[in-house]
Amino acid sequence: MDLRQYEQIKFELAELLRSSGASDSRLPQATQKRVRELFSRLAEDRFNLVVVGRFSRGKSSLMNAVFGTDRLPTGIRPLTSVITTVTYGSREKAVIRFAGLSLPEEIPLAKLPQYVTEQGNSGNYRRVAIAEIQLPVEILRRGFHFIDTPGLGSPIVENTRTTERFLPEADAFVLVTSFEGPLSEEEVRFLHTARASGKAVFVVVNKLDMATPAERDEALGYLRDRLRGLFDGQGLGIFALSARDGLAAKQQGDQSLLAASGLPAFENELVRFLIDDKSRHFLLGICQRTATLLAELSQPDETAQFRQRLAEIAKGIGGGGTGRALEGILGIASAAAVPPTRTGPCEICGHVTERCFEFLRHFQYDITVNPDRRRQLAERGGLCSFHTWLYEQVASPQGTSMGYAALIERWASTLSALAAPRVAASFGAPGPNRLHIPDSIVCLLCDARTAAEGAAVTAVVGRLRHHPDEAVAALSELCLPHLRLLVAALGDLPVTRNLLARQAAMLRRLAEDMQRYALKHDGLRRHLASDEETKAAERALMILAGHRTLNTPSPRS
């Protein structure tokens, strides 16, 4: 089981609850409450990783390395009473939460030091309680929440109290020390406190790149001996790494430098702990609670069916190892396999929409002032039904009256001719099967739309053929109608297969966002939904059908 499979199991459990009738509003209030609690547990599930360490040990540098970004400020001394959390967000921002009844304030990351440093917020006069940083980083999207506590070693007692208040919320702790002076007395005291809480503790020895081999061996040997003495010979996991080299390796795509940095070993252990030690226990507990609830809600024959499905889900929870848990989450992934965190809507739809709007903008003016343009509209029979109503959205009643009068007169003449006795006699008795109103519409906007679509597809195909890797990585969320056109124009080429693989990865990610939103809705936790999850339903329909103003039904033959 990897992180994605873990999420899929949560979605399966939620769907099992829905299909069983557990969401029926006619159930007793007590039962409904239990159901909501189950949904809430599934929706709120997250892995709280509390990071502690003295100032200048490299806590922020370590988190930057794990995220593969340099967006967290480093080298600043936080206030004693300010906790900084790092969570997933569809866009990069910081949200400042204040003590008391003040509303949260959203700020750009560049202004964060004004709220979490002594220089910018002396004595915490702003009454900042928590600074929440939101980043569009994949590991955060998968449920990791990093909590950066005030540095150890502060003479102010509130520093220690702030960290201790987060002990019950932690699933694990990361103590960041360094080769410059590992395991100070403050760090030893913290290890005692953390170990007493029963939480897992990871010890990271940072700045591997600044120590000689002899210094590394000496420092690590000292740490192992000290930890064995502290914890009855059991010791703790020690990870020697260079956060600076790890971040540079991810940004440069250098796998050899990444391996030498020591960062992958730490990341793999985090994921292993999440899956094997926490998530497996969490999911099995949800399965047990679900089984008890379903036995109360269902008929005997349905209970057997649901129990079978639960048994299959529980079987998927079993087994060890993380497999390829870090692929596309923590490691360096190819642009074709893993789409960017955020992309825009279909660029071909966007180009065609812009061209159509420009056409309508000029068209609605031209037919009011240009007799030749009105005559052309009348001769073509007007616009098609779909584009007629698009025209109505940009035109005024006066403009329509001026521009469409000639068209209406033309149709009046056509119908009068059909109604003439000689025409009726030639067709026999009047009736729906005898008289036929001609379909003489050759829509000007349909022609403009087709030309714009062809030009946009040709431009994208040119980029894909000449610069396949860069072009695939830079593509938007293509709608399926335009994806079909691109594939048909490209033919069976390697870039076509990369394009399809990237689109599949994007759709899979979108499906996860939709499932997360549905789960948070069921658990009355919609406020936890990211922008991507909130907009996932609309984006899905746009991908399936293209922009609503472009893709019209085919005319009947």
XYZ file of C-alpha atoms in Angstrom:
557
model
C 0.000 0.000 0.000
C 1.331 3.450 -0.917
C -0.018 6.909 -0.128
C -2.343 7.020 -3.128
C -3.738 3.561 -2.333
C -4.250 4.700 1.244
C -6.430 7.572 0.042
C -8.335 5.311 -2.326
C -9.206 3.006 0.576
C -10.635 5.987 2.465
C -12.740 6.844 -0.593
C -13.950 3.220 -0.824
C -14.984 3.230 2.828
C -16.889 6.486 2.308
C -18.647 5.072 -0.746
C -19.570 1.922 1.180
C -21.170 4.073 3.871
C -23.134 6.044 1.263
C -24.388 2.974 -0.607
C -25.526 1.336 2.617
C -28.009 4.107 3.339
C -25.980 5.378 6.270
C -26.606 8.953 5.106
C -30.382 8.579 5.187
C -31.874 11.581 7.010
C -34.665 9.354 8.363
C -32.268 7.444 10.617
C -32.360 8.124 14.366
C -30.406 11.173 15.467
C -27.939 9.091 17.455
C -27.170 6.934 14.403
C -26.798 9.964 12.160
C -24.314 11.399 14.623
C -22.214 8.228 14.515
C -22.266 8.283 10.719
C -21.155 11.919 10.644
C -18.351 11.097 13.054
C -17.118 8.364 10.731
C -17.197 10.674 7.722
C -15.472 13.402 9.749
C -12.716 11.024 10.810
C -12.117 10.052 7.192
C -12.213 13.683 6.005
C -9.967 15.109 8.732
C -7.360 12.352 8.734
C -3.907 13.834 8.507
C -0.359 13.173 9.649
C 0.908 15.829 12.070
C 4.703 15.984 11.995
C 6.024 18.347 14.671
C 9.513 19.709 13.883
C 11.650 20.958 16.747
C 15.231 22.128 17.152
C 17.444 24.985 18.190
C 17.713 28.126 16.104
C 20.055 27.742 13.073
C 19.900 23.926 13.081
C 18.108 24.020 9.724
C 14.468 23.197 10.466
C 13.108 25.366 7.663
C 15.866 24.186 5.330
C 14.877 20.582 6.015
C 11.216 21.267 5.247
C 12.178 23.135 2.081
C 14.206 20.119 0.998
C 11.317 17.724 1.622
C 8.935 20.014 -0.295
C 11.421 20.552 -3.118
C 10.959 24.320 -2.883
C 12.752 27.255 -1.301
C 9.586 29.127 -0.387
C 9.872 28.787 3.392
C 11.967 31.625 4.838
C 15.181 30.477 6.475
C 17.540 32.122 8.914
C 14.863 34.019 10.863
C 14.318 33.760 14.601
C 10.635 33.038 15.312
C 8.690 34.470 18.213
C 8.383 32.366 21.322
C 4.604 32.049 21.151
C 4.134 31.539 17.395
C 3.562 28.125 15.854
C 4.060 27.859 12.085
C 2.186 25.110 10.275
C 2.750 24.089 6.674
C -0.255 22.564 4.918
C -1.519 22.040 1.389
C -3.008 24.910 -0.550
C -3.991 25.290 -4.189
C -1.889 28.446 -4.295
C 1.006 29.730 -2.262
C 0.003 31.967 0.635
C 0.191 32.473 4.389
C -2.799 32.770 6.713
C -2.236 34.473 10.053
C -4.554 33.343 12.848
C -4.771 35.636 15.830
C -5.521 35.015 19.471
C -9.032 36.005 20.484
C -11.883 36.757 18.106
C -9.933 38.483 15.323
C -10.519 37.165 11.809
C -7.649 35.389 10.007
C -5.565 37.524 7.661
C -4.181 36.260 4.351
C -0.738 37.597 3.427
C 1.928 36.823 0.803
C 4.807 34.676 2.032
C 7.217 37.563 1.609
C 5.500 39.380 4.499
C 5.671 36.430 6.905
C 8.695 37.796 8.858
C 6.568 40.800 9.830
C 4.411 38.445 11.908
C 6.770 35.723 13.160
C 10.023 37.528 13.963
C 11.046 39.659 16.881
C 12.070 42.427 14.520
C 8.722 42.519 12.712
C 6.457 41.721 15.663
C 8.305 42.646 18.839
C 6.825 40.947 21.872
C 4.110 39.527 19.629
C 2.113 42.760 19.886
C 0.029 41.552 16.942
C -1.181 38.617 19.102
C -0.367 36.008 16.454
C -1.364 32.526 17.556
C -0.541 30.438 14.480
C 0.977 31.270 11.114
C -0.307 28.789 8.526
C 1.712 28.478 5.329
C -0.072 26.864 2.396
C 1.953 25.448 -0.487
C 0.930 23.492 -3.611
C 3.275 20.601 -2.744
C 2.311 16.990 -3.394
C 3.374 15.466 -0.059
C 1.185 18.018 1.749
C -1.734 17.163 -0.519
C -1.349 13.536 0.554
C -2.055 14.362 4.197
C 1.233 15.477 5.769
C 1.006 18.557 8.004
C 4.328 19.998 9.164
C 4.287 21.955 12.416
C 7.332 24.137 13.030
C 7.583 24.935 16.727
C 9.604 27.757 18.333
C 13.293 26.998 18.676
C 14.657 25.156 21.681
C 17.077 26.850 24.035
C 15.106 30.046 24.496
C 15.316 31.631 27.959
C 11.592 32.427 27.755
C 9.441 29.763 29.416
C 6.533 30.306 26.991
C 8.673 28.816 24.237
C 8.711 25.404 25.915
C 5.054 25.640 26.890
C 4.037 26.340 23.289
C 5.807 23.201 22.084
C 4.375 21.098 24.919
C 0.826 22.194 24.018
C 1.256 20.487 20.651
C 2.354 17.128 22.065
C -1.172 15.612 21.997
C -1.653 16.731 18.360
C 1.541 15.135 17.096
C 1.733 11.806 15.280
C 5.521 12.005 15.271
C 8.353 14.381 16.088
C 11.410 15.382 14.102
C 14.309 16.694 16.157
C 16.679 18.634 13.907
C 20.225 18.938 15.167
C 23.480 19.311 13.234
C 27.074 18.131 13.018
C 28.206 21.463 14.475
C 27.203 20.386 17.990
C 24.764 17.472 18.175
C 22.463 16.861 21.114
C 22.476 19.857 23.397
C 20.950 19.678 26.857
C 17.719 21.282 25.581
C 17.487 18.643 22.887
C 18.039 15.851 25.415
C 15.245 17.245 27.601
C 12.943 17.373 24.592
C 13.716 13.744 23.691
C 12.718 12.671 27.202
C 9.428 14.592 26.903
C 8.647 13.307 23.419
C 9.499 9.717 24.290
C 7.305 9.882 27.393
C 4.386 10.917 25.201
C 4.607 7.628 23.304
C 5.063 9.383 19.961
C 7.601 8.347 17.354
C 10.742 10.471 17.163
C 13.040 10.968 14.174
C 16.451 12.504 14.793
C 17.877 14.413 11.820
C 21.527 15.451 11.893
C 21.690 18.247 9.339
C 24.600 19.930 7.508
C 26.247 16.693 6.391
C 27.970 18.684 3.626
C 29.835 20.821 6.194
C 31.475 17.935 8.095
C 34.518 15.870 7.162
C 34.180 12.052 7.121
C 36.011 11.862 10.444
C 33.726 14.485 12.003
C 30.663 12.631 10.719
C 31.764 9.332 12.215
C 32.592 10.930 15.542
C 29.306 12.840 15.803
C 27.124 9.907 14.759
C 28.911 7.549 17.113
C 28.374 9.964 19.978
C 24.685 10.296 19.121
C 24.087 6.551 18.950
C 25.783 5.957 22.294
C 23.889 8.790 23.921
C 20.512 7.685 22.569
C 21.036 4.081 23.626
C 21.733 5.302 27.123
C 18.702 7.557 27.131
C 16.250 4.947 25.911
C 17.332 1.701 27.520
C 19.422 0.548 24.601
C 16.597 0.855 22.110
C 17.973 3.933 20.369
C 16.141 6.039 17.814
C 16.303 6.415 14.056
C 19.157 8.761 13.154
C 19.306 10.355 9.692
C 22.439 12.179 8.611
C 21.684 14.458 5.690
C 22.307 17.747 3.970
C 19.077 19.658 3.520
C 20.850 22.177 1.301
C 22.137 19.507 -1.097
C 18.797 17.687 -1.046
C 16.907 20.802 -2.116
C 19.453 21.627 -4.822
C 19.238 18.053 -6.140
C 15.450 18.204 -6.457
C 15.505 21.585 -8.131
C 18.200 20.457 -10.595
C 16.833 16.938 -11.151
C 20.157 15.441 -10.022
C 19.508 11.924 -8.740
C 23.108 11.219 -7.718
C 23.314 14.391 -5.638
C 19.942 13.565 -4.093
C 21.142 10.112 -3.020
C 24.380 11.563 -1.618
C 22.434 14.163 0.387
C 20.880 11.456 2.583
C 17.407 13.001 2.203
C 15.662 10.002 0.519
C 16.310 7.714 3.515
C 14.563 10.165 5.826
C 11.637 10.681 3.425
C 11.158 6.950 2.926
C 11.029 6.392 6.671
C 8.398 9.125 7.048
C 6.175 7.476 4.449
C 6.793 4.015 5.900
C 5.753 5.238 9.324
C 2.656 6.946 7.974
C 1.509 3.824 6.132
C 2.709 0.956 8.303
C 2.466 2.429 11.787
C -0.317 4.987 11.604
C -2.512 4.682 8.536
C -2.924 0.925 8.662
C -4.087 1.096 12.261
C -6.376 4.038 11.443
C -8.010 2.307 8.468
C -8.552 -0.983 10.261
C -10.215 0.907 13.104
C -12.553 2.626 10.627
C -13.347 -0.766 9.080
C -14.328 -2.159 12.470
C -16.552 0.825 13.289
C -18.123 0.648 9.832
C -18.864 -3.069 10.196
C -20.627 -2.464 13.512
C -22.675 0.370 12.067
C -23.656 -1.522 8.915
C -24.849 -4.479 10.942
C -27.362 -2.172 12.585
C -28.504 -0.490 9.367
C -28.770 -3.309 6.857
C -30.939 -6.334 6.253
C -29.239 -9.732 6.783
C -28.657 -10.313 3.053
C -27.278 -6.804 2.590
C -25.078 -7.163 5.668
C -23.349 -10.149 4.106
C -22.728 -8.186 0.934
C -21.317 -5.198 2.798
C -19.176 -7.405 5.026
C -17.692 -8.999 1.916
C -16.777 -5.583 0.543
C -15.297 -4.599 3.900
C -13.257 -7.800 3.949
C -11.855 -6.951 0.508
C -10.972 -3.450 1.669
C -9.305 -4.779 4.823
C -7.300 -7.214 2.691
C -5.972 -4.245 0.721
C -4.887 -2.621 3.972
C -2.734 -5.599 4.929
C 0.789 -6.275 3.678
C 4.019 -4.503 4.390
C 6.363 -2.173 2.605
C 5.746 1.109 0.925
C 6.551 -0.088 -2.582
C 6.851 2.948 -4.827
C 5.246 5.236 -2.270
C 7.473 8.163 -3.066
C 7.090 8.119 -6.848
C 5.667 11.468 -7.874
C 5.301 12.536 -4.227
C 8.747 13.121 -2.764
C 11.208 12.183 -5.488
C 12.043 13.732 -8.807
C 9.331 12.810 -11.301
C 9.161 13.329 -15.033
C 6.960 16.134 -16.303
C 5.057 13.726 -18.562
C 4.148 11.323 -15.758
C 3.125 13.829 -13.102
C 1.295 17.002 -14.213
C 2.002 20.357 -12.631
C 0.148 21.096 -9.424
C -1.985 23.725 -11.117
C -2.757 24.148 -14.812
C -5.265 26.305 -16.595
C -8.359 25.139 -18.487
C -8.048 23.819 -22.037
C -5.899 26.294 -23.971
C -7.566 25.404 -27.285
C -10.970 26.171 -25.764
C -9.514 29.431 -24.475
C -8.179 30.445 -27.887
C -11.413 29.592 -29.691
C -13.543 31.328 -27.056
C -11.488 34.491 -27.389
C -11.766 34.449 -31.194
C -15.532 33.824 -31.022
C -16.006 36.686 -28.592
C -14.005 38.984 -30.859
C -16.170 37.897 -33.803
C -19.404 38.592 -31.905
C -18.118 41.926 -30.639
C -17.505 43.157 -34.190
C -20.491 41.313 -35.677
C -23.124 42.871 -33.404
C -21.805 46.332 -34.302
C -21.387 45.691 -38.033
C -24.949 44.512 -38.620
C -26.300 47.720 -37.111
C -24.263 50.084 -39.322
C -23.343 48.090 -42.443
C -26.115 47.186 -44.930
C -23.847 44.711 -46.734
C -23.229 42.857 -43.475
C -26.986 42.704 -42.804
C -27.572 41.404 -46.335
C -24.926 38.704 -45.840
C -26.555 37.623 -42.583
C -29.969 37.418 -44.296
C -28.637 35.438 -47.262
C -27.055 32.871 -44.926
C -30.251 32.490 -42.934
C -28.813 33.925 -39.698
C -26.690 32.217 -37.095
C -27.295 28.705 -35.835
C -29.568 28.379 -32.804
C -26.706 28.020 -30.335
C -24.758 31.026 -31.609
C -27.925 33.118 -31.882
C -28.213 33.048 -28.103
C -24.516 33.803 -27.698
C -25.128 36.852 -29.866
C -28.054 37.838 -27.634
C -25.717 37.992 -24.623
C -23.591 40.739 -26.192
C -26.249 42.614 -28.233
C -28.877 45.131 -27.151
C -32.561 44.932 -28.128
C -32.015 48.028 -30.280
C -29.030 46.440 -32.031
C -30.948 43.239 -32.663
C -33.912 45.182 -34.028
C -31.662 47.067 -36.437
C -29.470 44.158 -37.470
C -31.979 41.299 -37.675
C -34.951 43.002 -39.356
C -33.661 42.099 -42.850
C -33.187 38.491 -41.772
C -36.724 38.283 -40.435
C -38.025 39.798 -43.697
C -36.161 37.130 -45.656
C -37.726 34.351 -43.635
C -41.125 35.981 -44.086
C -40.617 35.892 -47.870
C -39.538 32.263 -47.764
C -42.572 31.198 -45.740
C -44.921 33.260 -47.939
C -43.587 31.454 -50.983
C -44.241 28.099 -49.337
C -47.773 29.201 -48.481
C -48.623 30.184 -52.109
C -51.349 27.979 -53.758
C -49.161 26.913 -56.654
C -46.486 25.675 -54.263
C -49.042 23.879 -52.085
C -50.620 22.256 -55.159
C -47.302 20.950 -56.381
C -46.744 19.260 -53.026
C -50.300 17.960 -52.613
C -52.365 18.562 -49.527
C -50.668 20.645 -46.829
C -49.183 18.627 -43.990
C -45.979 18.050 -42.022
C -44.776 15.408 -44.452
C -45.455 17.548 -47.537
C -44.163 21.032 -46.829
C -40.551 21.462 -45.738
C -39.021 24.652 -44.385
C -35.548 24.826 -45.932
C -32.539 24.687 -43.615
C -30.497 27.308 -45.401
C -28.457 28.506 -42.409
C -24.724 28.695 -43.018
C -23.646 30.111 -39.640
C -20.947 32.769 -39.855
C -19.830 32.119 -36.301
C -19.620 28.362 -36.876
C -17.215 29.103 -39.735
C -15.167 31.439 -37.531
C -15.134 28.894 -34.711
C -13.940 26.108 -37.018
C -11.140 28.286 -38.401
C -9.992 29.352 -34.917
C -10.060 25.770 -33.632
C -8.024 24.549 -36.607
C -5.421 27.259 -36.090
C -5.131 26.519 -32.358
C -4.778 22.763 -32.897
C -2.137 23.334 -35.600
C -0.142 25.593 -33.269
C -0.177 23.051 -30.418
C 0.725 20.187 -32.762
C 3.692 22.231 -34.022
C 4.985 22.743 -30.477
C 4.539 19.082 -29.614
C 6.456 17.937 -32.670
C 9.361 20.370 -32.386
C 9.780 20.467 -28.587
C 7.924 17.371 -27.321
C 9.079 17.235 -23.692
C 8.737 20.946 -22.971
C 5.438 21.238 -24.834
C 3.816 18.293 -23.058
C 4.892 19.616 -19.655
C 3.494 23.086 -20.418
C 0.081 21.963 -21.655
C -3.148 22.892 -19.932
C -6.023 20.651 -18.876
C -7.107 19.641 -22.368
C -10.765 18.879 -22.876
C -11.512 15.492 -24.423
C -12.963 16.936 -27.689
C -9.724 18.811 -28.357
C -7.540 15.973 -27.088
C -9.140 13.805 -29.782
C -8.248 16.390 -32.437
C -4.641 16.594 -31.233
C -4.173 12.831 -31.167
C -5.674 12.509 -34.660
C -3.353 15.218 -35.992
C -0.217 13.831 -34.302
C -0.661 10.172 -35.155
C 1.143 7.341 -33.374
C 4.241 9.146 -32.125
C 6.120 8.913 -28.803
C 4.948 12.436 -27.943
C 1.344 11.311 -28.442
C 1.760 8.560 -25.872
C 3.409 10.999 -23.454
C 0.504 13.365 -23.996
C -2.023 10.630 -23.212
C -0.063 9.496 -20.137
C 0.057 13.055 -18.811
C -3.642 13.580 -19.423
C -4.416 10.301 -17.629
C -2.350 11.410 -14.618
C -4.161 14.737 -14.591
C -7.583 13.078 -14.708
C -6.608 10.689 -11.932
C -5.575 13.631 -9.794
C -8.838 15.397 -10.593
C -10.830 12.317 -9.568
C -9.015 12.341 -6.216
C -9.894 16.017 -5.708
C -13.558 15.215 -6.428
C -13.549 12.309 -3.982
C -11.887 14.437 -1.303
C -14.467 17.169 -1.710
C -17.345 14.673 -1.503
C -15.836 13.136 1.622
C -15.361 16.510 3.313
C -18.921 17.450 2.363
C -20.256 14.251 3.955
C -18.170 14.872 7.065
C -19.357 18.488 7.360
C -15.785 19.590 6.783
C -16.157 21.609 3.585
C -14.072 24.401 5.119
C -11.069 22.063 4.848
C -11.430 21.708 1.079
C -8.735 23.282 -1.081
C -9.561 25.470 -4.070
C -8.782 22.542 -6.363
C -11.213 20.285 -4.531
C -13.954 22.930 -4.471
C -13.668 23.524 -8.230
C -13.057 19.884 -9.159
C -16.629 19.150 -10.272
C -16.732 22.101 -12.675
C -13.264 21.277 -14.002
C -14.300 17.679 -14.610
C -17.275 18.722 -16.737
C -15.092 21.171 -18.657
C -12.616 18.393 -19.449
C -15.357 15.991 -20.531
C -17.280 18.430 -22.736
C -15.040 21.437 -23.389
C -16.115 25.030 -22.816
C -19.877 25.444 -22.616
C -19.928 28.098 -25.363
C -18.017 26.029 -27.918
C -18.968 22.413 -28.285
C -22.498 22.249 -29.652
C -24.504 19.163 -30.629
C -24.021 18.016 -34.209
C -26.845 19.210 -36.501
C -29.400 16.588 -37.459
C -29.024 15.225 -40.929
